[in-house]
């Protein structure tokens, strides 16, 4: 073959490659415009952050494990710390799908640029919650929009068949693949850790509302709740950690069901009067009533943010736990928290200096 023919072949191949790239970019632009013009989509996914992965020292292969986590501005440090603990304790091909608000994107990107975390950033649109939360000014102020992101998992992860949702106040000490491999029963869209028979049950917060059963979250005096025929003493579950079968989720229209009960509550106030701030739990308890699988209790050791957690769990037990959850008032980045030294181990300082742990800041002063 002559040199001239070789050059022609090379030019043709380059032209084909250019057309393929152009086609893909046009498709991405089309998807972006659809998201921008839609009134029903709860958010948009930003382009995949591949440029941040060039310095990877560990090659992660195998099927992707999608993990959805939220990152509100005031808790970006929590989300980054949780993700770092997952990444550091597993060789799995984990992709973090981080849901945040538009004003936090730049800050989050800057922070993540200092890590090797494989991630996508999803911008949540609070407008999707219109008519689904109370109009009471006092209640509206307390509502954190991102807490409802878990309801829209199939929208944010359209190509995933299975995924993990995690609250940001967790630390993972086990291999996340083990949690992902949790077996869900036929027809079940999610697997949770129940409050009555979990490893954390000994440390349940006993008080008004009996927060380990359905009566602690729902007002069983309301007619709409009575008609469901649910037993008030049914063991509740904590939706801060769960594995979702997104194929079943979509087939059963779980998101629509959750939205229905959100709207119903906004009109009739169906949640328990003793409910603290777990406003995402009641609709999930209704929708998944006796229709969910269970995860290994050691994959959701919780209540570390409750009063007296340090006396409730031994250091050996906490060390053996696969996942620790500081649900409750006291957070490990706050002033007072049990086992905060474990959280500190995975904390990555904010390069912008905006986020800092209150404990460390107080010590520096």
Coordinates of C-alpha atoms in Angstrom, one line a residue:
X1 CA 0.0 0.0 0.0
X2 CA 1.4 3.4 -1.0
X3 CA 2.0 6.2 1.5
X4 CA -0.7 8.2 -0.1
X5 CA -3.3 5.5 0.4
X6 CA -2.3 5.1 4.0
X7 CA -2.8 8.8 4.5
X8 CA -6.3 8.6 2.9
X9 CA -7.2 5.7 5.2
X10 CA -6.0 7.6 8.3
X11 CA -8.0 10.7 7.2
X12 CA -11.2 8.6 6.7
X13 CA -10.8 7.0 10.2
X14 CA -10.3 10.4 11.8
X15 CA -13.4 11.7 10.0
X16 CA -15.4 8.8 11.3
X17 CA -14.2 9.3 14.8
X18 CA -15.0 13.0 14.7
X19 CA -18.6 12.2 13.5
X20 CA -19.1 9.7 16.3
X21 CA -17.9 12.2 18.9
X22 CA -20.1 14.9 17.4
X23 CA -23.1 12.6 17.4
X24 CA -22.7 11.7 21.1
X25 CA -22.3 15.3 22.1
X26 CA -25.5 16.2 20.2
X27 CA -27.3 13.4 22.1
X28 CA -26.0 14.7 25.4
X29 CA -27.1 18.2 24.5
X30 CA -30.5 17.0 23.6
X31 CA -30.9 15.2 26.9
X32 CA -29.7 18.3 28.7
X33 CA -32.3 20.5 26.9
X34 CA -35.0 18.0 27.8
X35 CA -34.1 18.3 31.4
X36 CA -33.9 22.0 31.3
X37 CA -37.4 22.4 29.7
X38 CA -39.1 19.7 31.8
X39 CA -41.5 20.7 34.6
X40 CA -41.6 17.1 36.1
X41 CA -37.9 16.1 36.4
X42 CA -36.6 16.6 39.9
X43 CA -33.1 17.4 38.8
X44 CA -30.4 17.2 36.2
X45 CA -27.2 15.1 36.0
X46 CA -24.0 17.0 35.2
X47 CA -21.4 15.5 32.7
X48 CA -19.4 12.6 34.2
X49 CA -16.3 13.8 36.0
X50 CA -13.8 11.7 34.1
X51 CA -11.0 14.3 34.2
X52 CA -10.6 13.9 37.9
X53 CA -9.8 10.2 37.6
X54 CA -6.5 10.4 35.7
X55 CA -4.4 10.1 38.9
X56 CA -6.0 6.8 40.0
X57 CA -3.6 4.5 41.6
X58 CA -6.1 1.7 42.0
X59 CA -7.7 0.2 38.9
X60 CA -11.3 -0.7 39.8
X61 CA -13.0 -3.2 37.5
X62 CA -16.2 -5.1 37.3
X63 CA -19.8 -3.9 37.2
X64 CA -20.5 -0.5 38.6
X65 CA -22.0 -0.2 42.0
X66 CA -24.2 2.9 42.1
X67 CA -24.4 4.7 45.4
X68 CA -26.8 7.7 45.9
X69 CA -26.0 10.2 48.6
X70 CA -27.0 13.8 49.2
X71 CA -24.8 16.7 49.9
X72 CA -26.4 19.9 51.3
X73 CA -24.0 22.8 51.5
X74 CA -23.8 22.8 55.3
X75 CA -23.0 19.1 55.3
X76 CA -20.7 18.7 52.3
X77 CA -18.0 17.5 54.7
X78 CA -20.2 14.7 55.9
X79 CA -20.9 13.4 52.4
X80 CA -17.2 13.5 51.3
X81 CA -16.2 11.7 54.5
X82 CA -18.8 9.0 54.0
X83 CA -17.7 8.5 50.4
X84 CA -14.1 8.4 51.3
X85 CA -14.8 5.6 53.9
X86 CA -16.6 3.6 51.2
X87 CA -13.9 4.1 48.6
X88 CA -11.0 3.2 51.1
X89 CA -12.6 0.0 52.3
X90 CA -13.5 -1.6 48.9
X91 CA -11.9 -2.3 45.6
X92 CA -15.3 -2.4 43.9
X93 CA -16.1 -0.1 41.0
X94 CA -18.2 2.3 43.0
X95 CA -19.8 5.3 41.3
X96 CA -21.1 8.0 43.7
X97 CA -24.2 9.8 42.5
X98 CA -24.2 12.9 44.6
X99 CA -27.4 14.9 44.8
X100 CA -27.0 18.5 45.8
X101 CA -28.5 22.0 45.1
X102 CA -27.3 24.3 42.4
X103 CA -25.5 26.7 44.7
X104 CA -23.3 23.9 46.1
X105 CA -21.9 22.6 42.8
X106 CA -18.8 24.7 42.6
X107 CA -17.8 24.0 46.2
X108 CA -18.5 20.3 45.9
X109 CA -16.5 20.0 42.6
X110 CA -13.5 21.8 44.2
X111 CA -13.5 19.5 47.2
X112 CA -13.9 16.3 45.0
X113 CA -11.0 17.4 42.8
X114 CA -8.8 16.6 45.8
X115 CA -10.0 13.0 45.8
X116 CA -10.1 9.9 43.5
X117 CA -13.8 9.4 44.0
X118 CA -15.6 8.3 40.8
X119 CA -18.7 10.4 40.8
X120 CA -21.6 12.2 39.1
X121 CA -23.2 15.4 40.4
X122 CA -26.9 15.6 40.3
X123 CA -28.6 19.0 40.8
X124 CA -31.9 18.6 42.7
X125 CA -34.8 21.0 41.8
X126 CA -36.9 21.7 45.0
X127 CA -39.8 22.8 42.7
X128 CA -40.7 19.1 42.4
X129 CA -41.8 19.2 46.0
X130 CA -44.5 21.9 45.4
X131 CA -47.8 20.7 46.8
X132 CA -46.1 17.7 48.5
X133 CA -45.0 19.3 51.7
X134 CA -46.9 21.4 54.3
X135 CA -47.5 25.1 53.6
X136 CA -47.1 25.9 57.4
X137 CA -44.3 28.4 57.5
X138 CA -42.7 26.8 60.6
X139 CA -42.7 23.4 59.0
X140 CA -41.5 24.6 55.6
X141 CA -38.5 26.2 57.2
X142 CA -37.5 22.9 58.8
X143 CA -37.9 20.9 55.6
X144 CA -34.6 20.0 53.9
X145 CA -35.4 19.4 50.2
X146 CA -32.5 17.0 49.6
X147 CA -33.9 14.5 52.2
X148 CA -36.5 13.6 49.6
X149 CA -33.9 12.7 46.9
X150 CA -34.1 9.0 47.8
X151 CA -37.7 9.0 46.5
X152 CA -36.5 9.7 43.0
X153 CA -33.7 7.2 42.7
X154 CA -34.9 5.7 39.3
X155 CA -35.0 9.2 37.9
X156 CA -31.4 9.9 38.9
X157 CA -30.2 6.4 38.0
X158 CA -32.2 5.6 34.9
X159 CA -29.9 2.8 33.7
X160 CA -29.3 1.1 37.0
X161 CA -31.2 -2.0 38.0
X162 CA -30.0 -2.0 41.6
X163 CA -28.5 0.7 43.8
X164 CA -27.6 1.7 47.4
X165 CA -29.0 4.8 49.1
X166 CA -27.0 6.2 52.1
X167 CA -27.6 9.2 54.4
X168 CA -24.5 11.4 54.7
X169 CA -24.0 10.9 58.4
X170 CA -22.6 7.4 58.0
X171 CA -19.2 5.7 57.9
X172 CA -18.7 2.4 56.0
X173 CA -16.2 0.0 57.5
X174 CA -17.0 -3.0 55.4
X175 CA -16.7 -3.7 51.7
X176 CA -19.7 -2.0 50.1
X177 CA -20.0 -4.8 47.6
X178 CA -21.3 -7.0 50.4
X179 CA -24.2 -4.6 51.0
X180 CA -24.9 -4.3 47.3
X181 CA -25.1 -8.1 47.0
X182 CA -27.9 -8.2 49.5
X183 CA -30.6 -10.6 48.1
X184 CA -34.1 -9.1 47.8
X185 CA -37.1 -11.3 47.7
X186 CA -39.2 -11.6 44.6
X187 CA -41.4 -8.5 44.1
X188 CA -39.6 -6.4 46.7
X189 CA -38.3 -3.0 45.6
X190 CA -36.1 -2.3 48.7
X191 CA -34.3 -3.9 51.7
X192 CA -34.0 -2.0 55.0
X193 CA -32.8 -2.7 58.5
X194 CA -35.8 -3.1 60.9
X195 CA -35.8 -1.3 64.3
X196 CA -37.0 -4.1 66.5
X197 CA -34.6 -6.9 65.6
X198 CA -31.5 -5.1 64.5
X199 CA -28.2 -4.9 66.2
X200 CA -29.2 -1.3 67.2
X201 CA -32.4 -2.3 68.9
X202 CA -30.9 -2.4 72.4
X203 CA -30.1 1.2 72.0
X204 CA -33.5 2.4 70.7
X205 CA -34.4 5.9 71.9
X206 CA -37.3 5.2 74.2
X207 CA -39.6 8.1 74.7
X208 CA -42.6 9.9 73.3
X209 CA -43.9 8.2 70.2
X210 CA -42.3 4.8 70.6
X211 CA -40.0 5.4 67.6
X212 CA -39.4 1.7 66.9
X213 CA -42.9 1.0 65.6
X214 CA -45.4 2.5 63.2
X215 CA -47.3 4.3 65.8
X216 CA -44.3 6.5 66.5
X217 CA -44.4 7.8 62.9
X218 CA -48.1 7.8 61.9
X219 CA -51.3 9.2 63.4
X220 CA -53.5 6.1 63.7
X221 CA -56.5 8.3 64.7
X222 CA -56.7 9.7 61.1
X223 CA -59.2 7.9 58.9
X224 CA -56.8 7.7 55.9
X225 CA -54.4 5.7 58.1
X226 CA -57.1 3.5 59.6
X227 CA -58.3 2.5 56.2
X228 CA -54.9 1.0 55.4
X229 CA -55.4 -1.7 58.0
X230 CA -51.8 -1.5 59.2
X231 CA -51.0 -2.7 62.7
X232 CA -49.7 0.2 64.9
X233 CA -47.2 -2.0 66.7
X234 CA -45.6 -3.2 63.4
X235 CA -41.8 -2.8 63.6
X236 CA -40.6 0.3 61.7
X237 CA -37.4 0.5 59.7
X238 CA -34.8 3.3 59.1
X239 CA -34.7 4.5 55.5
X240 CA -31.2 6.1 56.0
X241 CA -29.6 3.0 54.5
X242 CA -31.2 0.7 52.0
X243 CA -30.7 -1.3 48.9
X244 CA -33.1 -0.8 46.0
X245 CA -34.2 -3.0 43.2
X246 CA -34.9 -0.1 40.8
X247 CA -36.6 -2.4 38.2
X248 CA -39.2 -3.3 40.7
X249 CA -39.3 0.3 42.0
X250 CA -40.3 1.5 38.5
X251 CA -42.7 -1.3 37.8
X252 CA -44.6 -0.7 41.1
X253 CA -44.5 3.1 40.6
X254 CA -43.0 3.5 44.1
X255 CA -42.1 7.2 43.5
X256 CA -45.7 8.0 42.6
X257 CA -47.0 6.2 45.7
X258 CA -44.6 8.1 47.9
X259 CA -45.6 11.4 46.3
X260 CA -49.3 10.5 46.9
X261 CA -48.8 10.1 50.6
X262 CA -46.7 13.3 50.8
X263 CA -49.6 15.2 49.2
X264 CA -52.1 13.5 51.4
X265 CA -50.1 14.5 54.5
X266 CA -49.8 18.1 53.3
X267 CA -53.6 18.3 53.3
X268 CA -54.5 16.1 56.3
X269 CA -51.4 16.0 58.6
X270 CA -51.1 12.2 58.8
X271 CA -47.8 12.0 60.6
X272 CA -47.4 11.4 64.3
X273 CA -47.4 14.6 66.4
X274 CA -44.4 13.2 68.3
X275 CA -42.4 12.7 65.1
X276 CA -39.0 14.5 65.3
X277 CA -37.6 15.4 61.9
X278 CA -37.8 12.1 60.1
X279 CA -40.4 13.3 57.6
X280 CA -39.3 11.0 54.9
X281 CA -39.9 7.9 57.0
X282 CA -43.7 7.9 57.3
X283 CA -44.5 7.7 53.6
X284 CA -41.9 4.9 53.1
X285 CA -43.4 3.0 56.0
X286 CA -46.8 3.1 54.3
X287 CA -45.6 2.2 50.8
X288 CA -43.3 -0.6 52.0
X289 CA -45.6 -2.0 54.7
X290 CA -44.8 -5.7 55.1
X291 CA -43.4 -5.6 51.6
X292 CA -39.6 -5.2 51.9
X293 CA -36.6 -7.4 52.4
X294 CA -34.0 -7.0 55.2
X295 CA -30.3 -6.1 55.2
X296 CA -27.8 -7.6 57.5
X297 CA -28.2 -5.6 60.9
X298 CA -24.4 -5.1 61.0
X299 CA -24.7 -3.1 57.9
X300 CA -26.8 -0.5 59.7
X301 CA -25.7 0.1 63.3
X302 CA -27.4 3.3 64.2
X303 CA -28.3 5.8 66.9
X304 CA -24.7 6.8 67.3
X305 CA -26.0 10.4 67.3
X306 CA -28.4 9.8 70.2
X307 CA -27.7 10.7 73.8
X308 CA -25.6 8.0 75.6
X309 CA -24.5 6.2 72.5
X310 CA -21.0 5.9 74.0
X311 CA -22.4 3.9 76.9
X312 CA -24.7 1.8 74.7
X313 CA -22.2 0.3 72.4
X314 CA -18.8 -1.3 73.3
X315 CA -15.7 -0.2 71.3
X316 CA -15.4 -3.8 70.1
X317 CA -18.9 -3.9 68.8
X318 CA -18.5 -0.5 66.9
X319 CA -15.2 -1.7 65.4
X320 CA -16.9 -4.9 64.1
X321 CA -19.9 -3.0 62.6
X322 CA -19.9 -2.8 58.8
X323 CA -21.7 0.6 58.7
X324 CA -22.1 3.2 61.4
X325 CA -24.9 5.8 61.3
X326 CA -24.9 8.9 63.5
X327 CA -28.7 9.5 63.2
X328 CA -29.9 11.7 66.0
X329 CA -29.0 15.1 67.3
X330 CA -25.3 14.7 67.8
X331 CA -23.2 14.5 64.6
X332 CA -19.5 13.5 64.5
X333 CA -18.5 16.8 63.0
X334 CA -20.3 18.7 65.8
X335 CA -19.4 19.6 69.3
X336 CA -20.3 16.4 71.1
X337 CA -20.6 13.0 69.6
X338 CA -19.8 9.4 70.5
X339 CA -17.1 7.6 68.5
X340 CA -16.2 10.8 66.5
X341 CA -12.6 9.5 66.3
X342 CA -13.8 6.9 63.8
X343 CA -15.4 9.6 61.6
X344 CA -12.2 11.8 61.9
X345 CA -10.2 8.9 60.3
X346 CA -11.9 9.4 57.0
X347 CA -12.4 13.2 57.0
X348 CA -10.8 15.1 54.1
X349 CA -10.3 18.8 55.0
X350 CA -12.2 21.3 52.8
X351 CA -9.7 23.0 50.4
X352 CA -11.8 26.1 50.4
X353 CA -11.9 26.3 54.2
X354 CA -15.7 26.8 54.3
X355 CA -16.5 23.6 56.1
X356 CA -14.8 22.6 59.3
X357 CA -15.6 20.3 62.2
X358 CA -16.9 22.3 65.1
X359 CA -14.8 20.4 67.6
X360 CA -11.5 21.1 65.8
X361 CA -12.4 24.7 65.2
X362 CA -13.1 25.2 68.9
X363 CA -9.8 23.6 69.8
X364 CA -7.9 25.8 67.4
X365 CA -9.3 28.9 69.0

